[in-house]
mmCIF file of C-alpha atoms and ligand atoms in Angstrom:
data_model
loop_
_atom_site.group_PDB
_atom_site.id
_atom_site.type_symbol
_atom_site.label_atom_id
_atom_site.label_comp_id
_atom_site.label_asym_id
_atom_site.label_seq_id
_atom_site.Cartn_x
_atom_site.Cartn_y
_atom_site.Cartn_z
ATOM 1 C CA MET A 14 1.881 -27.662 2.290
ATOM 2 C CA LYS A 15 -0.195 -26.153 -0.546
ATOM 3 C CA SER A 16 1.321 -26.139 -4.043
ATOM 4 C CA LYS A 17 4.405 -23.980 -4.484
ATOM 5 C CA LYS A 18 3.624 -20.523 -5.848
ATOM 6 C CA ASN A 19 5.671 -17.662 -7.271
ATOM 7 C CA ILE A 20 4.796 -14.739 -5.040
ATOM 8 C CA LEU A 21 5.875 -11.171 -5.733
ATOM 9 C CA ILE A 22 6.131 -8.903 -2.681
ATOM 10 C CA THR A 23 6.590 -5.210 -3.409
ATOM 11 C CA GLY A 24 8.177 -3.359 -0.501
ATOM 12 C CA GLY A 25 9.600 -6.725 0.555
ATOM 13 C CA ALA A 26 12.736 -5.217 2.113
ATOM 14 C CA GLY A 27 10.698 -3.027 4.455
ATOM 15 C CA PHE A 28 9.492 -3.723 7.978
ATOM 16 C CA ILE A 29 6.306 -5.664 7.176
ATOM 17 C CA GLY A 30 7.518 -6.945 3.795
ATOM 18 C CA SER A 31 10.597 -8.640 5.251
ATOM 19 C CA HIS A 32 8.466 -10.601 7.755
ATOM 20 C CA LEU A 33 6.058 -11.552 4.974
ATOM 21 C CA CYS A 34 8.924 -12.758 2.727
ATOM 22 C CA ARG A 35 10.208 -14.959 5.548
ATOM 23 C CA ALA A 36 6.781 -16.375 6.433
ATOM 24 C CA LEU A 37 5.953 -17.266 2.822
ATOM 25 C CA ILE A 38 9.403 -18.811 2.226
ATOM 26 C CA ASN A 39 8.788 -20.930 5.325
ATOM 27 C CA LEU A 40 5.505 -22.070 3.751
ATOM 28 C CA GLY A 41 7.558 -23.354 0.790
ATOM 29 C CA HIS A 42 6.896 -20.668 -1.828
ATOM 30 C CA ASN A 43 9.222 -18.855 -4.236
ATOM 31 C CA ILE A 44 9.502 -15.182 -3.348
ATOM 32 C CA ILE A 45 10.372 -12.288 -5.615
ATOM 33 C CA CYS A 46 11.071 -9.279 -3.415
ATOM 34 C CA LEU A 47 10.758 -6.024 -5.354
ATOM 35 C CA ASP A 48 11.976 -2.893 -3.582
ATOM 36 C CA ASN A 49 13.684 0.413 -4.376
ATOM 37 C CA LEU A 50 15.249 0.477 -0.868
ATOM 38 C CA PHE A 51 13.859 3.966 -0.157
ATOM 39 C CA THR A 52 12.919 3.097 3.430
ATOM 40 C CA GLY A 53 13.668 -0.628 3.317
ATOM 41 C CA SER A 54 17.064 -2.225 3.729
ATOM 42 C CA LYS A 55 18.920 -5.335 2.635
ATOM 43 C CA ASP A 56 19.708 -5.826 6.345
ATOM 44 C CA ASN A 57 16.055 -6.834 6.816
ATOM 45 C CA ILE A 58 16.407 -9.678 4.311
ATOM 46 C CA PHE A 59 20.074 -10.605 4.790
ATOM 47 C CA ASN A 60 19.231 -14.138 5.923
ATOM 48 C CA LEU A 61 17.057 -14.723 2.825
ATOM 49 C CA ILE A 62 19.415 -13.447 0.120
ATOM 50 C CA ASP A 63 21.163 -16.822 -0.359
ATOM 51 C CA ASN A 64 17.956 -18.848 -0.212
ATOM 52 C CA PRO A 65 17.347 -20.495 -3.628
ATOM 53 C CA ASN A 66 13.625 -19.701 -3.297
ATOM 54 C CA PHE A 67 14.297 -15.988 -2.839
ATOM 55 C CA GLU A 68 15.062 -13.344 -5.449
ATOM 56 C CA PHE A 69 15.689 -9.656 -4.759
ATOM 57 C CA VAL A 70 14.926 -7.153 -7.521
ATOM 58 C CA ASN A 71 15.907 -3.524 -7.030
ATOM 59 C CA HIS A 72 13.028 -1.767 -8.764
ATOM 60 C CA ASP A 73 10.777 1.233 -8.281
ATOM 61 C CA ILE A 74 7.107 0.339 -8.823
ATOM 62 C CA THR A 75 6.394 3.718 -10.416
ATOM 63 C CA GLU A 76 8.298 2.244 -13.384
ATOM 64 C CA PRO A 77 6.671 -0.651 -15.311
ATOM 65 C CA TYR A 78 7.823 -4.159 -14.427
ATOM 66 C CA PHE A 79 7.202 -7.212 -16.605
ATOM 67 C CA ARG A 80 7.429 -10.944 -16.051
ATOM 68 C CA ASP A 81 5.003 -13.761 -16.768
ATOM 69 C CA ASP A 82 5.496 -16.300 -13.977
ATOM 70 C CA ILE A 83 3.657 -14.674 -11.069
ATOM 71 C CA ASP A 84 0.828 -16.378 -9.137
ATOM 72 C CA GLU A 85 0.244 -13.818 -6.389
ATOM 73 C CA ILE A 86 1.245 -10.235 -5.599
ATOM 74 C CA TYR A 87 1.297 -8.549 -2.192
ATOM 75 C CA ASN A 88 1.576 -4.797 -2.846
ATOM 76 C CA LEU A 89 3.303 -3.190 0.130
ATOM 77 C CA ALA A 90 5.607 -0.711 -1.592
ATOM 78 C CA CYS A 91 5.030 2.724 -0.065
ATOM 79 C CA PRO A 92 6.740 4.659 2.705
ATOM 80 C CA ALA A 93 4.570 4.261 5.797
ATOM 81 C CA SER A 94 5.764 6.600 8.524
ATOM 82 C CA PRO A 95 4.759 10.280 8.459
ATOM 83 C CA ILE A 96 8.349 11.583 8.174
ATOM 84 C CA HIS A 97 9.113 9.196 5.324
ATOM 85 C CA TYR A 98 5.928 9.704 3.302
ATOM 86 C CA GLN A 99 6.147 13.483 3.771
ATOM 87 C CA PHE A 100 9.815 13.560 2.657
ATOM 88 C CA ASN A 101 8.736 13.534 -0.997
ATOM 89 C CA PRO A 102 4.924 13.733 -0.982
ATOM 90 C CA ILE A 103 4.570 13.773 -4.772
ATOM 91 C CA LYS A 104 6.598 10.566 -4.994
ATOM 92 C CA THR A 105 4.346 9.053 -2.299
ATOM 93 C CA ILE A 106 1.252 9.809 -4.397
ATOM 94 C CA LYS A 107 2.949 8.449 -7.533
ATOM 95 C CA THR A 108 3.721 5.212 -5.670
ATOM 96 C CA CYS A 109 0.077 4.932 -4.568
ATOM 97 C CA THR A 110 -1.308 5.638 -8.058
ATOM 98 C CA ILE A 111 1.136 5.049 -10.948
ATOM 99 C CA GLY A 112 2.903 2.339 -8.925
ATOM 100 C CA VAL A 113 -0.395 0.651 -8.087
ATOM 101 C CA ILE A 114 -1.555 0.814 -11.732
ATOM 102 C CA ASN A 115 1.736 -0.868 -12.750
ATOM 103 C CA MET A 116 1.209 -3.664 -10.212
ATOM 104 C CA LEU A 117 -2.475 -4.113 -11.144
ATOM 105 C CA GLY A 118 -1.404 -4.327 -14.802
ATOM 106 C CA LEU A 119 1.176 -6.967 -13.880
ATOM 107 C CA ALA A 120 -1.499 -8.934 -12.015
ATOM 108 C CA LYS A 121 -3.813 -8.696 -15.025
ATOM 109 C CA LYS A 122 -1.136 -9.916 -17.441
ATOM 110 C CA ASN A 123 -0.328 -12.855 -15.144
ATOM 111 C CA ASN A 124 -3.943 -13.553 -14.146
ATOM 112 C CA ALA A 125 -2.540 -13.313 -10.612
ATOM 113 C CA LYS A 126 -4.290 -12.608 -7.332
ATOM 114 C CA ILE A 127 -3.238 -9.247 -5.839
ATOM 115 C CA LEU A 128 -3.504 -7.949 -2.276
ATOM 116 C CA GLN A 129 -3.245 -4.272 -1.350
ATOM 117 C CA ALA A 130 -1.696 -3.186 1.961
ATOM 118 C CA SER A 131 -4.063 -0.324 2.706
ATOM 119 C CA THR A 132 -4.211 1.524 5.984
ATOM 120 C CA SER A 133 -6.358 2.777 8.833
ATOM 121 C CA GLU A 134 -5.366 6.244 7.561
ATOM 122 C CA VAL A 135 -8.184 5.917 5.009
ATOM 123 C CA TYR A 136 -10.461 6.682 8.003
ATOM 124 C CA GLY A 137 -8.505 9.914 8.710
ATOM 125 C CA ASP A 138 -9.381 11.481 12.066
ATOM 126 C CA PRO A 139 -12.388 9.212 12.645
ATOM 127 C CA GLU A 140 -15.721 10.489 13.936
ATOM 128 C CA ILE A 141 -16.955 7.043 14.841
ATOM 129 C CA HIS A 142 -15.275 4.651 17.178
ATOM 130 C CA PRO A 143 -14.141 1.902 16.760
ATOM 131 C CA GLN A 144 -13.863 2.014 12.960
ATOM 132 C CA PRO A 145 -15.707 -0.650 10.930
ATOM 133 C CA GLU A 146 -14.873 -1.200 7.267
ATOM 134 C CA ASP A 147 -18.039 0.536 6.032
ATOM 135 C CA TYR A 148 -17.061 3.824 7.722
ATOM 136 C CA LYS A 149 -16.137 6.198 4.892
ATOM 137 C CA GLY A 150 -13.702 8.296 6.906
ATOM 138 C CA ASN A 151 -12.892 11.886 7.749
ATOM 139 C CA VAL A 152 -9.832 12.771 5.690
ATOM 140 C CA ASN A 153 -8.380 16.203 5.001
ATOM 141 C CA PRO A 154 -7.614 16.240 1.244
ATOM 142 C CA ILE A 155 -5.180 19.173 1.448
ATOM 143 C CA GLY A 156 -3.159 18.553 4.609
ATOM 144 C CA LEU A 157 0.364 17.265 5.205
ATOM 145 C CA ARG A 158 -0.842 13.681 5.633
ATOM 146 C CA SER A 159 -3.008 13.757 2.477
ATOM 147 C CA CYS A 160 -0.310 12.455 0.122
ATOM 148 C CA TYR A 161 -0.511 9.206 2.061
ATOM 149 C CA ASP A 162 -4.160 9.154 3.220
ATOM 150 C CA GLU A 163 -5.631 10.216 -0.108
ATOM 151 C CA GLY A 164 -2.957 8.268 -2.006
ATOM 152 C CA LYS A 165 -3.977 5.078 -0.212
ATOM 153 C CA ARG A 166 -7.671 5.833 -0.736
ATOM 154 C CA CYS A 167 -6.989 6.203 -4.461
ATOM 155 C CA SER A 168 -5.074 2.876 -4.421
ATOM 156 C CA GLU A 169 -8.214 1.216 -3.048
ATOM 157 C CA THR A 170 -10.300 2.870 -5.780
ATOM 158 C CA LEU A 171 -7.913 1.569 -8.457
ATOM 159 C CA PHE A 172 -8.074 -1.934 -6.994
ATOM 160 C CA MET A 173 -11.882 -1.830 -7.034
ATOM 161 C CA ASP A 174 -12.027 -0.505 -10.611
ATOM 162 C CA TYR A 175 -9.634 -3.190 -11.907
ATOM 163 C CA HIS A 176 -11.848 -5.714 -10.135
ATOM 164 C CA ARG A 177 -15.079 -4.325 -11.635
ATOM 165 C CA GLU A 178 -13.692 -3.595 -15.094
ATOM 166 C CA HIS A 179 -11.212 -6.455 -15.593
ATOM 167 C CA LYS A 180 -12.550 -9.028 -13.094
ATOM 168 C CA LEU A 181 -9.183 -9.007 -11.346
ATOM 169 C CA ASN A 182 -8.966 -11.223 -8.266
ATOM 170 C CA ILE A 183 -8.205 -8.605 -5.594
ATOM 171 C CA LYS A 184 -7.953 -8.465 -1.799
ATOM 172 C CA ILE A 185 -7.714 -5.304 0.324
ATOM 173 C CA VAL A 186 -6.562 -5.160 3.946
ATOM 174 C CA ARG A 187 -6.527 -2.006 6.059
ATOM 175 C CA ILE A 188 -3.600 -2.239 8.430
ATOM 176 C CA PHE A 189 -3.679 -0.458 11.808
ATOM 177 C CA ASN A 190 -0.484 0.616 13.639
ATOM 178 C CA THR A 191 1.887 -2.334 13.601
ATOM 179 C CA TYR A 192 5.222 -2.670 15.369
ATOM 180 C CA GLY A 193 8.017 -5.175 15.925
ATOM 181 C CA PRO A 194 11.582 -6.068 14.921
ATOM 182 C CA ASN A 195 12.830 -4.652 11.577
ATOM 183 C CA MET A 196 11.080 -1.312 12.067
ATOM 184 C CA ALA A 197 13.515 1.404 11.009
ATOM 185 C CA ALA A 198 14.987 3.117 14.073
ATOM 186 C CA ASN A 199 14.739 6.486 12.315
ATOM 187 C CA ASP A 200 11.181 6.219 11.022
ATOM 188 C CA GLY A 201 9.782 8.610 13.632
ATOM 189 C CA ARG A 202 6.942 6.320 14.590
ATOM 190 C CA VAL A 203 5.967 6.322 18.206
ATOM 191 C CA VAL A 204 7.033 2.793 19.192
ATOM 192 C CA SER A 205 10.470 3.017 17.554
ATOM 193 C CA ASN A 206 10.966 6.575 18.871
ATOM 194 C CA PHE A 207 10.051 5.808 22.489
ATOM 195 C CA ILE A 208 12.137 2.620 22.628
ATOM 196 C CA ASN A 209 15.237 4.149 21.016
ATOM 197 C CA GLN A 210 14.976 7.259 23.161
ATOM 198 C CA ALA A 211 14.610 5.139 26.321
ATOM 199 C CA ILE A 212 17.520 2.789 25.631
ATOM 200 C CA ASN A 213 19.793 5.701 24.653
ATOM 201 C CA ASN A 214 18.893 7.767 27.761
ATOM 202 C CA LYS A 215 17.320 10.510 25.673
ATOM 203 C CA ASP A 216 14.120 12.409 26.461
ATOM 204 C CA LEU A 217 10.951 10.581 25.369
ATOM 205 C CA THR A 218 8.964 12.882 23.088
ATOM 206 C CA VAL A 219 5.204 12.808 23.589
ATOM 207 C CA TYR A 220 3.381 14.881 20.978
ATOM 208 C CA GLY A 221 0.423 16.967 22.174
ATOM 209 C CA ASP A 222 -0.857 16.157 25.659
ATOM 210 C CA GLY A 223 -0.445 12.397 25.077
ATOM 211 C CA SER A 224 -4.165 11.653 25.420
ATOM 212 C CA GLN A 225 -4.497 10.584 21.763
ATOM 213 C CA THR A 226 -4.900 6.837 21.328
ATOM 214 C CA ARG A 227 -3.734 4.137 18.935
ATOM 215 C CA SER A 228 -4.192 0.341 18.899
ATOM 216 C CA PHE A 229 -0.879 -1.450 18.403
ATOM 217 C CA GLN A 230 -0.649 -4.769 16.635
ATOM 218 C CA TYR A 231 2.390 -7.033 16.809
ATOM 219 C CA ILE A 232 3.891 -7.932 13.421
ATOM 220 C CA ASP A 233 3.255 -11.710 13.748
ATOM 221 C CA ASP A 234 -0.504 -11.150 14.090
ATOM 222 C CA LEU A 235 -0.531 -8.955 10.996
ATOM 223 C CA ILE A 236 1.404 -11.461 8.867
ATOM 224 C CA ASP A 237 -1.009 -14.217 9.924
ATOM 225 C CA GLY A 238 -3.971 -12.017 8.912
ATOM 226 C CA MET A 239 -2.476 -11.005 5.552
ATOM 227 C CA ILE A 240 -1.756 -14.587 4.515
ATOM 228 C CA LYS A 241 -5.211 -15.704 5.663
ATOM 229 C CA MET A 242 -6.779 -12.883 3.644
ATOM 230 C CA MET A 243 -4.876 -13.888 0.499
ATOM 231 C CA GLU A 244 -6.209 -17.430 0.947
ATOM 232 C CA THR A 245 -9.890 -16.471 1.275
ATOM 233 C CA GLU A 246 -12.308 -17.671 -1.387
ATOM 234 C CA LYS A 247 -12.465 -15.891 -4.762
ATOM 235 C CA GLY A 248 -15.029 -13.121 -4.602
ATOM 236 C CA PHE A 249 -14.215 -12.099 -1.040
ATOM 237 C CA ILE A 250 -12.265 -8.912 -1.615
ATOM 238 C CA GLY A 251 -12.589 -6.961 1.631
ATOM 239 C CA PRO A 252 -11.588 -4.411 2.695
ATOM 240 C CA VAL A 253 -10.802 -6.057 6.014
ATOM 241 C CA ASN A 254 -9.339 -4.270 9.042
ATOM 242 C CA LEU A 255 -6.206 -5.922 10.433
ATOM 243 C CA GLY A 256 -5.296 -4.490 13.815
ATOM 244 C CA ASN A 257 -5.318 -5.143 17.518
ATOM 245 C CA PRO A 258 -8.371 -3.567 19.165
ATOM 246 C CA ASN A 259 -6.596 -2.884 22.488
ATOM 247 C CA GLU A 260 -6.555 0.897 22.560
ATOM 248 C CA ILE A 261 -3.895 2.771 24.513
ATOM 249 C CA SER A 262 -3.037 6.467 24.950
ATOM 250 C CA MET A 263 0.453 7.749 24.183
ATOM 251 C CA ASN A 264 0.808 8.641 27.893
ATOM 252 C CA GLU A 265 0.125 5.008 28.824
ATOM 253 C CA LEU A 266 2.515 3.808 26.141
ATOM 254 C CA VAL A 267 5.346 6.052 27.318
ATOM 255 C CA SER A 268 4.963 4.725 30.892
ATOM 256 C CA LYS A 269 5.020 1.143 29.640
ATOM 257 C CA VAL A 270 8.185 1.692 27.598
ATOM 258 C CA LEU A 271 9.940 3.406 30.522
ATOM 259 C CA LYS A 272 9.020 0.504 32.803
ATOM 260 C CA LEU A 273 10.038 -2.243 30.373
ATOM 261 C CA THR A 274 13.383 -0.603 29.528
ATOM 262 C CA GLN A 275 13.998 0.425 33.169
ATOM 263 C CA SER A 276 15.092 3.753 31.757
ATOM 264 C CA ASN A 277 15.553 6.963 33.748
ATOM 265 C CA SER A 278 14.859 9.154 30.711
ATOM 266 C CA ARG A 279 12.575 12.161 31.093
ATOM 267 C CA VAL A 280 9.273 12.587 29.266
ATOM 268 C CA ILE A 281 8.872 15.854 27.368
ATOM 269 C CA PHE A 282 5.805 17.183 25.562
ATOM 270 C CA MET A 283 6.068 18.616 22.044
ATOM 271 C CA ASP A 284 3.619 20.095 19.509
ATOM 272 C CA LEU A 285 1.049 17.733 18.067
ATOM 273 C CA PRO A 286 1.633 17.272 14.301
ATOM 274 C CA GLU A 287 -1.025 18.641 11.909
ATOM 275 C CA ASP A 288 -4.082 16.393 11.400
ATOM 276 C CA ASP A 289 -2.866 13.864 13.979
ATOM 277 C CA PRO A 290 -5.874 11.547 14.572
ATOM 278 C CA LYS A 291 -7.224 11.706 18.151
ATOM 279 C CA ARG A 292 -8.412 8.121 18.436
ATOM 280 C CA ARG A 293 -7.957 4.952 16.473
ATOM 281 C CA LYS A 294 -9.210 1.460 17.121
ATOM 282 C CA PRO A 295 -10.260 -1.189 14.615
ATOM 283 C CA ASP A 296 -13.546 -3.040 14.616
ATOM 284 C CA ILE A 297 -12.197 -6.485 13.694
ATOM 285 C CA SER A 298 -15.425 -8.485 13.661
ATOM 286 C CA LEU A 299 -15.219 -9.000 9.875
ATOM 287 C CA GLY A 300 -11.654 -10.366 10.092
ATOM 288 C CA ILE A 301 -12.584 -12.712 12.915
ATOM 289 C CA LYS A 302 -15.576 -14.025 10.953
ATOM 290 C CA LYS A 303 -14.131 -14.271 7.445
ATOM 291 C CA LEU A 304 -10.467 -15.048 8.162
ATOM 292 C CA ASN A 305 -10.888 -16.977 11.416
ATOM 293 C CA TRP A 306 -8.163 -14.647 12.699
ATOM 294 C CA ILE A 307 -7.532 -13.185 16.143
ATOM 295 C CA PRO A 308 -4.623 -10.866 16.946
ATOM 296 C CA GLY A 309 -3.538 -12.332 20.290
ATOM 297 C CA TYR A 310 0.030 -11.093 20.814
ATOM 298 C CA ASP A 311 0.323 -9.340 24.167
ATOM 299 C CA LEU A 312 1.518 -5.692 24.015
ATOM 300 C CA ASP A 313 4.066 -6.042 26.861
ATOM 301 C CA LYS A 314 5.537 -9.163 25.251
ATOM 302 C CA GLY A 315 5.640 -7.491 21.817
ATOM 303 C CA LEU A 316 7.333 -4.407 23.258
ATOM 304 C CA GLU A 317 9.883 -6.609 25.055
ATOM 305 C CA ASP A 318 10.698 -8.394 21.759
ATOM 306 C CA THR A 319 11.040 -5.042 20.004
ATOM 307 C CA ILE A 320 13.236 -3.601 22.775
ATOM 308 C CA LYS A 321 15.527 -6.648 22.464
ATOM 309 C CA TYR A 322 15.758 -6.054 18.706
ATOM 310 C CA PHE A 323 16.641 -2.368 19.011
ATOM 311 C CA LYS A 324 19.212 -3.079 21.760
ATOM 312 C CA LEU A 325 20.912 -5.528 19.399
ATOM 313 C CA ILE A 326 20.836 -3.044 16.503
ATOM 314 C CA ASN A 327 22.337 -0.366 18.777
ATOM 315 C CA LEU A 328 25.170 -2.747 19.738
ATOM 316 C CA CYS A 329 25.914 -3.488 16.064
ATOM 317 C CA GLU A 330 26.156 0.207 15.137
HETATM 318 P P1 NAD B 243 8.393 0.389 5.287
HETATM 319 O O1 NAD B 243 8.720 1.797 4.947
HETATM 320 O O2 NAD B 243 9.287 -0.329 6.236
HETATM 321 O O3 NAD B 243 8.259 -0.493 3.978
HETATM 322 C C1 NAD B 243 7.887 0.020 2.731
HETATM 323 C C2 NAD B 243 8.824 -0.586 1.684
HETATM 324 O O4 NAD B 243 8.430 -0.129 0.386
HETATM 325 C C3 NAD B 243 10.283 -0.184 1.879
HETATM 326 O O5 NAD B 243 11.108 -1.300 1.788
HETATM 327 C C4 NAD B 243 10.540 0.801 0.736
HETATM 328 O O6 NAD B 243 11.889 0.839 0.340
HETATM 329 C C5 NAD B 243 9.601 0.280 -0.320
HETATM 330 N N1 NAD B 243 9.172 1.287 -1.297
HETATM 331 C C6 NAD B 243 8.677 2.526 -1.059
HETATM 332 N N2 NAD B 243 8.355 3.132 -2.223
HETATM 333 C C7 NAD B 243 8.660 2.249 -3.216
HETATM 334 C C8 NAD B 243 8.565 2.291 -4.627
HETATM 335 N N3 NAD B 243 8.099 3.371 -5.269
HETATM 336 N N4 NAD B 243 8.953 1.196 -5.337
HETATM 337 C C9 NAD B 243 9.455 0.110 -4.714
HETATM 338 N N5 NAD B 243 9.567 0.006 -3.368
HETATM 339 C C10 NAD B 243 9.173 1.075 -2.636
HETATM 340 O O7 NAD B 243 6.893 0.392 5.841
HETATM 341 P P2 NAD B 243 6.008 -0.794 6.431
HETATM 342 O O8 NAD B 243 5.600 -0.379 7.786
HETATM 343 O O9 NAD B 243 6.659 -2.091 6.220
HETATM 344 O O10 NAD B 243 4.733 -0.677 5.496
HETATM 345 C C11 NAD B 243 4.488 -1.563 4.415
HETATM 346 C C12 NAD B 243 3.119 -1.282 3.830
HETATM 347 O O11 NAD B 243 2.122 -1.454 4.826
HETATM 348 C C13 NAD B 243 2.974 0.139 3.289
HETATM 349 O O12 NAD B 243 2.241 0.088 2.083
HETATM 350 C C14 NAD B 243 2.166 0.842 4.348
HETATM 351 O O13 NAD B 243 1.372 1.859 3.817
HETATM 352 C C15 NAD B 243 1.317 -0.297 4.916
HETATM 353 N N6 NAD B 243 0.923 -0.024 6.300
HETATM 354 C C16 NAD B 243 1.827 -0.118 7.326
HETATM 355 C C17 NAD B 243 1.415 0.174 8.627
HETATM 356 C C18 NAD B 243 2.345 0.050 9.819
HETATM 357 O O14 NAD B 243 1.904 0.275 10.953
HETATM 358 N N7 NAD B 243 3.574 -0.355 9.670
HETATM 359 C C19 NAD B 243 0.092 0.592 8.875
HETATM 360 C C20 NAD B 243 -0.763 0.723 7.784
HETATM 361 C C21 NAD B 243 -0.358 0.389 6.507
HETATM 362 N N1 UDP B 244 3.916 10.318 18.642
HETATM 363 C C1 UDP B 244 4.457 10.772 19.838
HETATM 364 N N2 UDP B 244 5.814 10.831 19.951
HETATM 365 C C2 UDP B 244 6.655 10.428 18.967
HETATM 366 C C3 UDP B 244 6.103 9.941 17.754
HETATM 367 C C4 UDP B 244 4.723 9.906 17.622
HETATM 368 O O1 UDP B 244 3.731 11.128 20.767
HETATM 369 O O2 UDP B 244 7.887 10.504 19.168
HETATM 370 C C5 UDP B 244 2.456 10.231 18.518
HETATM 371 C C6 UDP B 244 1.878 10.790 17.225
HETATM 372 O O3 UDP B 244 1.635 12.171 17.345
HETATM 373 C C7 UDP B 244 0.595 9.979 17.100
HETATM 374 C C8 UDP B 244 0.962 8.630 17.713
HETATM 375 O O4 UDP B 244 2.118 8.862 18.502
HETATM 376 O O5 UDP B 244 -0.427 10.560 17.871
HETATM 377 C C9 UDP B 244 1.268 7.556 16.678
HETATM 378 O O6 UDP B 244 2.211 8.088 15.780
HETATM 379 P P1 UDP B 244 2.869 7.230 14.608
HETATM 380 O O7 UDP B 244 3.653 8.162 13.776
HETATM 381 O O8 UDP B 244 3.555 6.066 15.203
HETATM 382 O O9 UDP B 244 1.627 6.650 13.808
HETATM 383 P P2 UDP B 244 0.317 7.329 13.133
HETATM 384 O O10 UDP B 244 0.154 8.731 13.624
HETATM 385 O O11 UDP B 244 0.573 7.262 11.683
HETATM 386 O O12 UDP B 244 -0.780 6.466 13.613
#
């Protein structure tokens, strides 16, 4: 094991954050999990709360936060699903700007390394396919998704300017659609929606004609990539795409979920949300080369694990 570090994870009680907390605890580090519990939940971290190497701090990153014992920061705090980030769009932008400035300031004070959880949404509705990191994107600055897309683009700008101006040791990853246990059942994302609809015998809601594509990455692959990125040599800052390049249409996904859940639910078609990207698939050659990382988790296996999780949650409710 490498030397024990104090690692702050903002958004640590969320879907991705809770897996990251657990993985870094298992590597022997001290974790400070900072979260305002807007979309996250203590249920996601219940088996860490009593761990002596784990501390939960209920805090909103748009407010300043001070301490002087931090070695690394993973900045994940931000609602990630369209219904959650559109619930209070101004708050979403504040989290991506004021919140990010607060965390960059904390990193500067501590001389800590800081990683930003950016997103494939910075590419918007992409005109080139698959998307490499040097693609500058096709983002609508005034649409319903802009609070998140443009917010996250501004977060990247702030990271770069703190790096150029203050020589901060930064890392940026652009995460593509990720799924797995601990996703919120009510987050409206396609994997959680389809699975919960199927296991509760409700209609499965395909938006648009279902021909739009996404590339789904299992949570374990993402966590592996994020930790590898944090450990890259100083000076390598990214951005690096972290996603699974296996592209699938929503029609194919709905069939898969119906088959794996053995559900008799119907499929219904609903309006496509505004600015919904038509295609999305990461070019991951940079991640493979620089991180020695390959997202290998099989989609059927990942969906089975996620179905098991949601069945358990349904039983507990
Ligand atoms: P999530 O909603 O489960 O987690 C976000 C966490 O941040 C929650 O625990 C929430 O309570 C917390 N939070 C939100 N605003 C906050 C604030 N102002 N102060 C403190 N805490 C706050 O979402 P997730 O899927 O785990 O996403 C985590 C990060 O990864 C986000 O930054 C998101 O943009 C990014 N990301 C996720 C995906 C994905 O597919 N899940 C894709 C791209 C990027
Ligand atoms: N989608 C769908 N049915 C749902 C939820 C989402 O068909 O019940 C579609 C959505 O329109 C989009 C894709 O699935 O084309 C992925 O949506 P999600 O919200 O999971 O992620 P994002 O659009 O942010 O990539």
